[in-house]
Amino acid sequence: MDFDMLGLQPRIVAKLAEQGITDPTPIQKKAIPYAMQGRDVMGLAQTGTGKTAAFGLPLIHTLMKMGVKPEPKTAHGLILAPTRELAKQISDNLKAYTQGTHLKIGIVVGGQSINVQIQRLAKGTDLLVATPGRLIDLIDRRAVRLDQTKFLVLDEADQMLDMGFIHALRRIAPLLSPNRQTMLFSATMPKQMSELADAYLTDAVRVEAAPPGKPIEKITQGLHYVAQSEKTKLLIEYLDGHRDEMALVFARTKHGSERLMKGLVKAGFAAGSIHGNKSQGQRDRAIEAFKTGDLRVLVATDVAARGLDIPGVRHVYNYDLPNVPDNYVHRIGRTARAGATGRAVAFCSAEELKELRDIEKTIKKAIPVIGGRPPEPPQGQKAGGNRRGAKPGGPAGKPNSNKRRRRPNRGGAKARAA
């Protein structure tokens, strides 16, 4: 099946072909026909499988057929994303799909001039991509009206739940046209997702390209047991083995990410960082430098677990295991993009055995042990099952000694949208 067979307008298909996009992904094959019929859609697919096109292409197709110019301060369609990075990625993709057409794509996120955004919204927008917080700021300033918005997309809806955006959604949704089409896309399916779907979707069709929460099969996963105090040394050993390849490293806290990045720079790596303490300009510059290869290692908190679509990322390191197990799926999904292969290595200290159990329960499999030995859990914490450790040996075949202990470092908070 190709895009022609999905019924998309020839002009859209031609634009995709110019970009080398000729074969729809499984989620696109399943979602696009229903979306073009005007049905509400709940789409479940892993990261890196083309969810943006799955909802973006049918919206573009419908708006091109409508041929109606949006009124000032209005938007025909609204796409909500939990983070600035994801919003920018969606906006960039939509602009590429609509290049040369009359459709206008807008984006409003925090960390940028709200006055500039107000000026851009004044003329009306066909498709508006927004983070919930900034959108509410603009609604309060009467810079945008949603009463003519007939299309709503919630992208990465599970992360919106994790980050507490349900309250913002409850305020935004009633402002939209009651006769609207709503689509919800996610990589995982927590219990609250059904409640969200029941509240905002009508007679929705559920399409699924892979079991929710199941990591992409082309990612080689590995688990390395290591004392917290030895993690930086171990990470450097791994990175030394592929200095010319791009690696994304996830840490739990903003201060920890910055400290780790500086340690890697001191060790001779071209490294940068993105986290909540960075301005939007700093985050954008770091991501651009990573994309162009000026940086080979990018250290990030979960603010970047979604929204980074960089095909060249070959390695993902979970320096700290995430507090929210679903975030493990999103983190490792930053590699093996667009059909490529990738490797994801998780570091686990004694203090993180509970997080490891939660992750493996979510992905419904044990992560293969590639180094270290299972440590004894801290007092009061249950052991992580009857797991056998790998033979001693680090990434370069060096002996490991992971018997050192330190106080639990369980700091950090859920990712914040900006």
Coordinates of C-alpha atoms in Angstrom, one line a residue:
M1 CA 0.0 0.0 0.0
D2 CA 1.2 3.5 -0.8
F3 CA -0.2 7.0 0.0
D4 CA -2.2 7.1 -3.2
M5 CA -4.2 4.1 -2.1
L6 CA -5.1 5.8 1.2
G7 CA -7.0 8.4 -0.8
L8 CA -4.9 11.5 0.0
Q9 CA -4.9 14.3 -2.5
P10 CA -2.3 13.9 -5.2
R11 CA -0.7 17.2 -4.2
I12 CA 0.0 15.8 -0.8
V13 CA 1.3 12.5 -2.1
A14 CA 3.6 14.4 -4.5
K15 CA 5.0 16.6 -1.6
L16 CA 5.7 13.4 0.4
A17 CA 7.5 11.8 -2.5
E18 CA 9.7 14.9 -2.8
Q19 CA 10.8 14.3 0.7
G20 CA 11.4 10.6 0.0
I21 CA 8.3 9.4 1.9
T22 CA 6.5 6.9 -0.3
D23 CA 5.4 4.0 2.0
P24 CA 3.0 4.5 4.9
T25 CA 4.0 3.1 8.2
P26 CA 1.6 0.6 10.0
I27 CA 0.0 3.2 12.2
Q28 CA -0.5 5.5 9.2
K29 CA -2.1 2.7 7.2
K30 CA -4.6 2.0 10.0
A31 CA -5.3 5.6 11.2
I32 CA -5.5 7.7 8.0
P33 CA -8.5 6.1 6.4
Y34 CA -10.6 6.5 9.5
A35 CA -9.4 10.0 10.1
M36 CA -10.3 11.0 6.5
Q37 CA -13.8 9.7 7.2
G38 CA -14.1 12.1 10.0
R39 CA -14.1 9.5 12.7
D40 CA -12.7 10.1 16.2
V41 CA -9.5 8.0 16.5
M42 CA -7.4 6.6 19.3
G43 CA -4.0 5.6 17.9
L44 CA -1.5 3.5 19.8
A45 CA 2.0 3.1 18.4
Q46 CA 5.5 3.2 19.5
T47 CA 7.6 6.3 19.2
G48 CA 9.4 6.8 15.9
T49 CA 6.6 5.1 13.9
G50 CA 5.1 8.2 12.2
K51 CA 2.2 9.2 14.4
T52 CA 2.6 12.9 13.3
A53 CA 1.8 12.0 9.7
A54 CA -1.0 9.6 10.9
F55 CA -3.0 12.6 12.2
G56 CA -1.4 15.4 10.2
L57 CA -1.9 14.2 6.7
P58 CA -5.7 13.6 7.0
L59 CA -6.1 17.0 8.6
I60 CA -4.2 18.6 5.8
H61 CA -6.2 16.7 3.2
T62 CA -9.5 17.9 4.8
L63 CA -8.4 21.5 5.2
M64 CA -7.2 21.7 1.6
K65 CA -10.6 20.4 0.4
M66 CA -12.4 22.9 2.6
G67 CA -10.5 25.8 1.1
V68 CA -11.9 28.2 3.8
K69 CA -9.6 30.9 5.2
P70 CA -9.5 31.1 9.0
E71 CA -10.9 34.2 10.6
P72 CA -8.7 36.5 12.7
K73 CA -7.6 34.9 16.0
T74 CA -9.1 31.5 15.1
A75 CA -7.7 28.1 14.2
H76 CA -9.4 25.4 12.2
G77 CA -7.4 22.7 14.0
L78 CA -5.6 22.4 17.3
I79 CA -2.8 20.0 18.1
L80 CA -1.8 19.8 21.8
A81 CA 1.6 18.5 22.8
P82 CA 3.1 18.2 26.3
T83 CA 6.6 19.7 25.6
R84 CA 8.1 22.4 23.5
E85 CA 10.4 20.0 21.8
L86 CA 7.5 17.8 20.6
A87 CA 5.5 20.8 19.6
K88 CA 8.3 22.1 17.4
Q89 CA 8.8 18.7 15.9
I90 CA 5.1 18.4 14.9
S91 CA 5.1 22.0 13.6
D92 CA 8.2 21.3 11.5
N93 CA 6.7 18.2 10.0
L94 CA 3.4 19.8 9.2
K95 CA 5.2 22.8 7.5
A96 CA 7.1 20.3 5.3
Y97 CA 3.9 18.5 4.3
T98 CA 2.1 21.8 3.5
Q99 CA 5.0 23.6 1.7
G100 CA 3.6 25.4 -1.4
T101 CA 0.0 25.3 -0.2
H102 CA -2.2 28.0 1.2
L103 CA -2.3 26.4 4.7
K104 CA -0.8 28.2 7.6
I105 CA 0.9 26.3 10.4
G106 CA 1.3 28.1 13.8
I107 CA 3.0 27.2 17.0
V108 CA 2.7 28.6 20.5
V109 CA 4.9 27.4 23.3
G110 CA 6.5 28.8 26.4
G111 CA 10.0 30.2 26.5
Q112 CA 9.3 32.5 23.5
S113 CA 7.9 36.0 23.1
I114 CA 4.2 35.9 23.7
N115 CA 3.8 39.2 22.0
V116 CA 5.2 37.8 18.7
Q117 CA 2.9 34.9 19.0
I118 CA -0.1 37.2 19.5
Q119 CA 0.8 39.0 16.3
R120 CA 1.0 35.8 14.4
L121 CA -2.3 34.5 15.7
A122 CA -4.1 37.8 14.8
K123 CA -4.4 36.7 11.1
G124 CA -5.8 33.3 11.9
T125 CA -4.2 29.9 11.6
D126 CA -5.2 26.7 9.8
L127 CA -3.4 24.3 12.2
L128 CA -2.2 25.5 15.6
V129 CA 0.4 23.4 17.5
A130 CA 0.5 24.3 21.2
T131 CA 1.6 23.4 24.7
P132 CA -1.4 23.7 27.0
G133 CA 0.1 26.3 29.4
R134 CA 1.0 28.8 26.7
L135 CA -2.3 28.3 24.9
I136 CA -4.2 29.1 28.1
D137 CA -2.1 32.3 28.6
L138 CA -3.1 33.4 25.0
I139 CA -6.8 32.5 25.7
D140 CA -6.7 34.6 28.8
R141 CA -5.3 37.5 26.8
R142 CA -8.1 37.0 24.2
A143 CA -5.4 36.5 21.5
V144 CA -7.0 33.3 20.2
R145 CA -10.6 31.9 19.9
L146 CA -11.3 28.2 19.7
D147 CA -15.1 28.3 18.9
Q148 CA -14.3 27.6 15.2
T149 CA -11.8 24.9 15.9
K150 CA -13.3 21.7 14.5
F151 CA -10.3 19.4 14.8
L152 CA -8.5 18.5 18.0
V153 CA -5.5 16.2 18.4
L154 CA -3.9 15.2 21.7
D155 CA -0.4 13.9 20.9
E156 CA 1.5 11.9 23.5
A157 CA -1.7 12.0 25.6
D158 CA -0.3 9.7 28.2
Q159 CA 2.5 12.1 29.0
M160 CA -0.1 14.9 29.4
L161 CA -1.7 12.8 32.1
D162 CA 1.7 12.2 33.8
M163 CA 2.5 15.9 33.7
G164 CA -0.9 17.0 35.1
F165 CA -2.3 18.6 32.0
I166 CA -5.7 17.1 32.5
H167 CA -6.8 20.3 34.3
A168 CA -5.7 22.4 31.3
L169 CA -7.4 20.1 28.9
R170 CA -10.7 20.4 30.9
R171 CA -10.5 24.1 30.5
I172 CA -9.5 24.1 26.8
A173 CA -11.9 21.4 25.4
P174 CA -15.2 23.2 26.2
L175 CA -14.0 26.2 24.2
L176 CA -13.8 24.2 21.0
S177 CA -16.7 23.6 18.5
P178 CA -19.0 20.9 19.9
N179 CA -19.1 19.3 16.4
R180 CA -15.5 18.5 16.2
Q181 CA -13.3 15.5 15.3
T182 CA -10.9 14.4 18.0
M183 CA -7.9 12.2 17.7
L184 CA -5.8 10.9 20.6
F185 CA -2.3 9.4 19.9
S186 CA 0.0 7.8 22.4
A187 CA 2.8 5.2 22.8
T188 CA 1.5 3.7 26.0
M189 CA -1.9 2.9 27.4
P190 CA -2.2 3.7 31.1
K191 CA -5.5 3.0 32.9
Q192 CA -6.4 6.7 32.9
M193 CA -6.2 6.8 29.1
S194 CA -9.6 5.0 28.8
E195 CA -11.2 7.7 31.0
L196 CA -9.6 10.4 28.8
A197 CA -10.9 8.8 25.7
D198 CA -14.4 8.4 27.1
A199 CA -14.5 12.1 28.1
Y200 CA -13.3 13.6 24.9
L201 CA -13.8 11.1 22.0
T202 CA -17.2 10.0 20.5
D203 CA -17.6 6.5 19.1
A204 CA -13.9 6.4 18.5
V205 CA -12.1 3.7 16.5
R206 CA -9.0 2.3 18.2
V207 CA -6.0 1.5 15.9
E208 CA -2.9 -0.1 17.2
A209 CA 0.4 -0.7 15.4
A210 CA 2.2 -2.4 18.2
P211 CA 1.3 -3.5 21.8
P212 CA 1.2 -0.4 24.0
G213 CA 4.4 0.0 26.0
K214 CA 6.4 -2.6 23.9
P215 CA 9.7 -1.1 22.9
I216 CA 10.7 -1.2 19.3
E217 CA 12.0 -4.6 18.3
K218 CA 15.0 -3.1 16.4
I219 CA 16.4 -1.7 19.7
T220 CA 19.0 -3.9 21.4
Q221 CA 18.4 -3.4 25.1
G222 CA 20.8 -4.1 27.9
L223 CA 21.0 -3.7 31.6
H224 CA 24.2 -2.9 33.5
Y225 CA 24.2 -3.1 37.3
V226 CA 26.5 -0.5 38.8
A227 CA 26.9 1.5 42.0
Q228 CA 25.6 5.0 41.8
S229 CA 29.0 6.5 42.5
E230 CA 30.5 4.5 39.5
K231 CA 28.0 5.5 36.9
T232 CA 29.9 8.3 35.3
K233 CA 33.0 6.2 35.0
L234 CA 31.0 3.4 33.4
L235 CA 29.3 5.8 31.0
I236 CA 32.6 7.2 29.8
E237 CA 33.8 3.7 29.1
Y238 CA 30.8 3.0 27.0
L239 CA 31.0 6.3 25.1
D240 CA 34.7 5.7 24.5
G241 CA 33.7 2.7 22.4
H242 CA 31.8 4.9 19.8
R243 CA 33.1 8.4 19.9
D244 CA 32.0 9.1 16.4
E245 CA 28.4 8.0 16.9
M246 CA 25.6 10.0 18.5
A247 CA 24.4 9.2 22.0
L248 CA 21.5 10.5 24.1
V249 CA 21.9 10.2 27.9
F250 CA 19.0 10.5 30.3
A251 CA 19.4 11.7 33.8
R252 CA 16.8 12.2 36.4
T253 CA 17.3 15.8 37.6
K254 CA 18.2 19.1 36.0
H255 CA 21.2 19.7 38.3
G256 CA 22.4 16.1 37.7
S257 CA 22.1 16.5 34.0
E258 CA 24.2 19.6 34.0
R259 CA 26.8 18.1 36.3
L260 CA 27.1 15.0 34.2
M261 CA 27.4 17.1 31.0
K262 CA 30.3 19.1 32.5
G263 CA 32.0 15.9 33.5
L264 CA 31.8 14.5 30.0
V265 CA 33.1 17.7 28.5
K266 CA 36.0 17.5 31.0
A267 CA 36.6 13.9 29.8
G268 CA 37.0 15.2 26.2
F269 CA 33.5 14.5 24.8
A270 CA 31.6 17.1 22.6
A271 CA 28.6 17.1 25.0
G272 CA 25.7 19.4 25.7
S273 CA 22.6 19.3 27.8
I274 CA 18.9 20.2 27.8
H275 CA 16.6 20.4 30.8
G276 CA 14.1 22.7 32.5
N277 CA 16.7 25.2 33.7
K278 CA 17.7 26.0 30.2
S279 CA 16.0 28.7 28.2
Q280 CA 14.2 27.7 25.0
G281 CA 17.0 29.3 23.0
Q282 CA 19.6 27.3 24.8
R283 CA 17.6 24.1 24.3
D284 CA 17.1 24.8 20.6
R285 CA 20.8 25.5 20.0
A286 CA 21.9 22.4 21.8
I287 CA 19.4 20.2 19.8
E288 CA 20.5 21.8 16.6
A289 CA 24.2 21.2 17.4
F290 CA 23.4 17.6 18.2
K291 CA 21.6 17.2 14.9
T292 CA 24.4 18.7 12.9
G293 CA 27.0 16.6 14.7
D294 CA 28.8 19.4 16.5
L295 CA 27.7 17.7 19.7
R296 CA 28.1 13.9 19.8
V297 CA 26.5 13.4 23.3
L298 CA 23.3 15.1 24.6
V299 CA 22.4 14.8 28.2
A300 CA 18.7 15.3 29.0
T301 CA 16.0 15.0 31.5
D302 CA 12.6 13.6 30.5
V303 CA 11.8 17.0 29.0
A304 CA 13.4 15.4 25.9
A305 CA 12.0 11.9 26.2
R306 CA 9.5 12.8 23.5
G307 CA 9.8 15.3 20.7
L308 CA 13.4 14.5 19.7
D309 CA 13.3 13.0 16.2
I310 CA 17.0 12.7 15.3
P311 CA 17.6 9.7 13.0
G312 CA 21.3 9.6 13.7
V313 CA 20.9 8.6 17.4
R314 CA 22.4 5.2 17.7
H315 CA 22.8 4.9 21.4
V316 CA 20.5 5.8 24.4
Y317 CA 21.8 5.5 27.9
N318 CA 19.5 5.5 30.9
Y319 CA 22.1 6.9 33.4
D320 CA 19.3 7.2 35.9
L321 CA 16.2 5.0 35.6
P322 CA 13.0 7.0 35.3
N323 CA 10.5 7.3 38.1
V324 CA 7.6 6.8 35.6
P325 CA 8.1 3.4 34.0
D326 CA 6.4 4.4 30.7
N327 CA 9.1 7.0 30.2
Y328 CA 11.6 4.2 29.7
V329 CA 9.7 3.3 26.5
H330 CA 9.8 6.9 25.3
R331 CA 13.4 7.4 26.2
I332 CA 14.7 4.4 24.3
G333 CA 12.4 5.2 21.4
R334 CA 14.8 8.1 20.6
T335 CA 16.9 5.5 18.8
A336 CA 16.0 3.2 16.0
R337 CA 14.1 5.9 14.3
A338 CA 12.6 5.5 10.8
G339 CA 13.5 1.8 10.6
A340 CA 17.1 2.1 11.7
T341 CA 18.6 0.0 14.5
G342 CA 19.8 1.2 17.8
R343 CA 21.1 0.2 21.3
A344 CA 19.7 1.2 24.7
V345 CA 21.7 0.6 27.9
A346 CA 20.2 1.1 31.3
F347 CA 22.3 1.6 34.4
C348 CA 20.8 0.3 37.6
S349 CA 22.1 0.9 41.1
A350 CA 20.9 -0.7 44.3
E351 CA 18.6 2.3 45.0
E352 CA 16.8 1.8 41.6
L353 CA 15.7 -1.9 41.9
K354 CA 12.1 -0.9 42.4
E355 CA 12.2 1.3 39.2
L356 CA 13.7 -1.6 37.3
R357 CA 10.9 -3.9 38.4
D358 CA 8.3 -1.4 37.4
I359 CA 9.9 -0.9 34.0
E360 CA 10.1 -4.6 33.3
K361 CA 6.5 -5.0 34.4
T362 CA 5.5 -2.3 31.9
I363 CA 7.4 -3.7 28.9
K364 CA 6.4 -7.3 29.9
K365 CA 10.0 -8.7 29.7
A366 CA 13.3 -8.7 31.5
I367 CA 16.0 -6.5 30.2
P368 CA 19.0 -8.7 29.4
V369 CA 21.9 -8.2 31.8
I370 CA 25.1 -7.2 30.0
G371 CA 27.3 -6.2 32.9
G372 CA 27.7 -6.1 36.7
R373 CA 25.9 -8.2 39.3
P374 CA 22.6 -7.6 40.9
P375 CA 23.2 -5.7 44.1
E376 CA 21.6 -6.2 47.4
P377 CA 18.6 -3.8 47.7
P378 CA 18.7 -1.1 50.4
Q379 CA 17.2 -2.0 53.7
G380 CA 13.4 -2.3 53.5
Q381 CA 13.3 -2.8 49.8
K382 CA 12.5 -6.1 48.2
A383 CA 15.0 -7.8 45.9
G384 CA 14.3 -7.6 42.1
G385 CA 13.6 -11.3 41.5
N386 CA 15.8 -14.3 40.8
R387 CA 18.0 -12.6 38.2
R388 CA 21.4 -13.8 37.1
G389 CA 24.1 -11.2 36.5
A390 CA 26.3 -11.3 33.5
K391 CA 29.9 -12.4 33.7
P392 CA 32.1 -9.7 35.1
G393 CA 33.1 -7.3 32.4
G394 CA 32.3 -3.8 31.4
P395 CA 31.8 -2.4 27.9
A396 CA 35.4 -2.9 27.0
G397 CA 35.7 -6.3 28.8
K398 CA 37.2 -4.8 31.9
P399 CA 36.5 -6.3 35.3
N400 CA 33.7 -4.6 37.3
S401 CA 33.5 -4.0 41.0
N402 CA 30.0 -2.8 41.9
K403 CA 30.0 -3.4 45.6
R404 CA 30.3 0.3 46.7
R405 CA 27.2 1.8 48.1
R406 CA 26.0 5.3 48.8
R407 CA 22.8 6.9 50.2
P408 CA 19.8 6.7 47.9
N409 CA 19.6 9.5 45.4
R410 CA 15.9 9.6 44.5
G411 CA 15.5 13.2 43.8
G412 CA 13.8 14.8 40.9
A413 CA 10.3 15.4 39.7
K414 CA 8.1 14.7 36.7
A415 CA 9.0 16.5 33.5
R416 CA 7.5 19.9 33.2
A417 CA 6.0 21.3 30.0
A418 CA 7.1 24.8 29.2

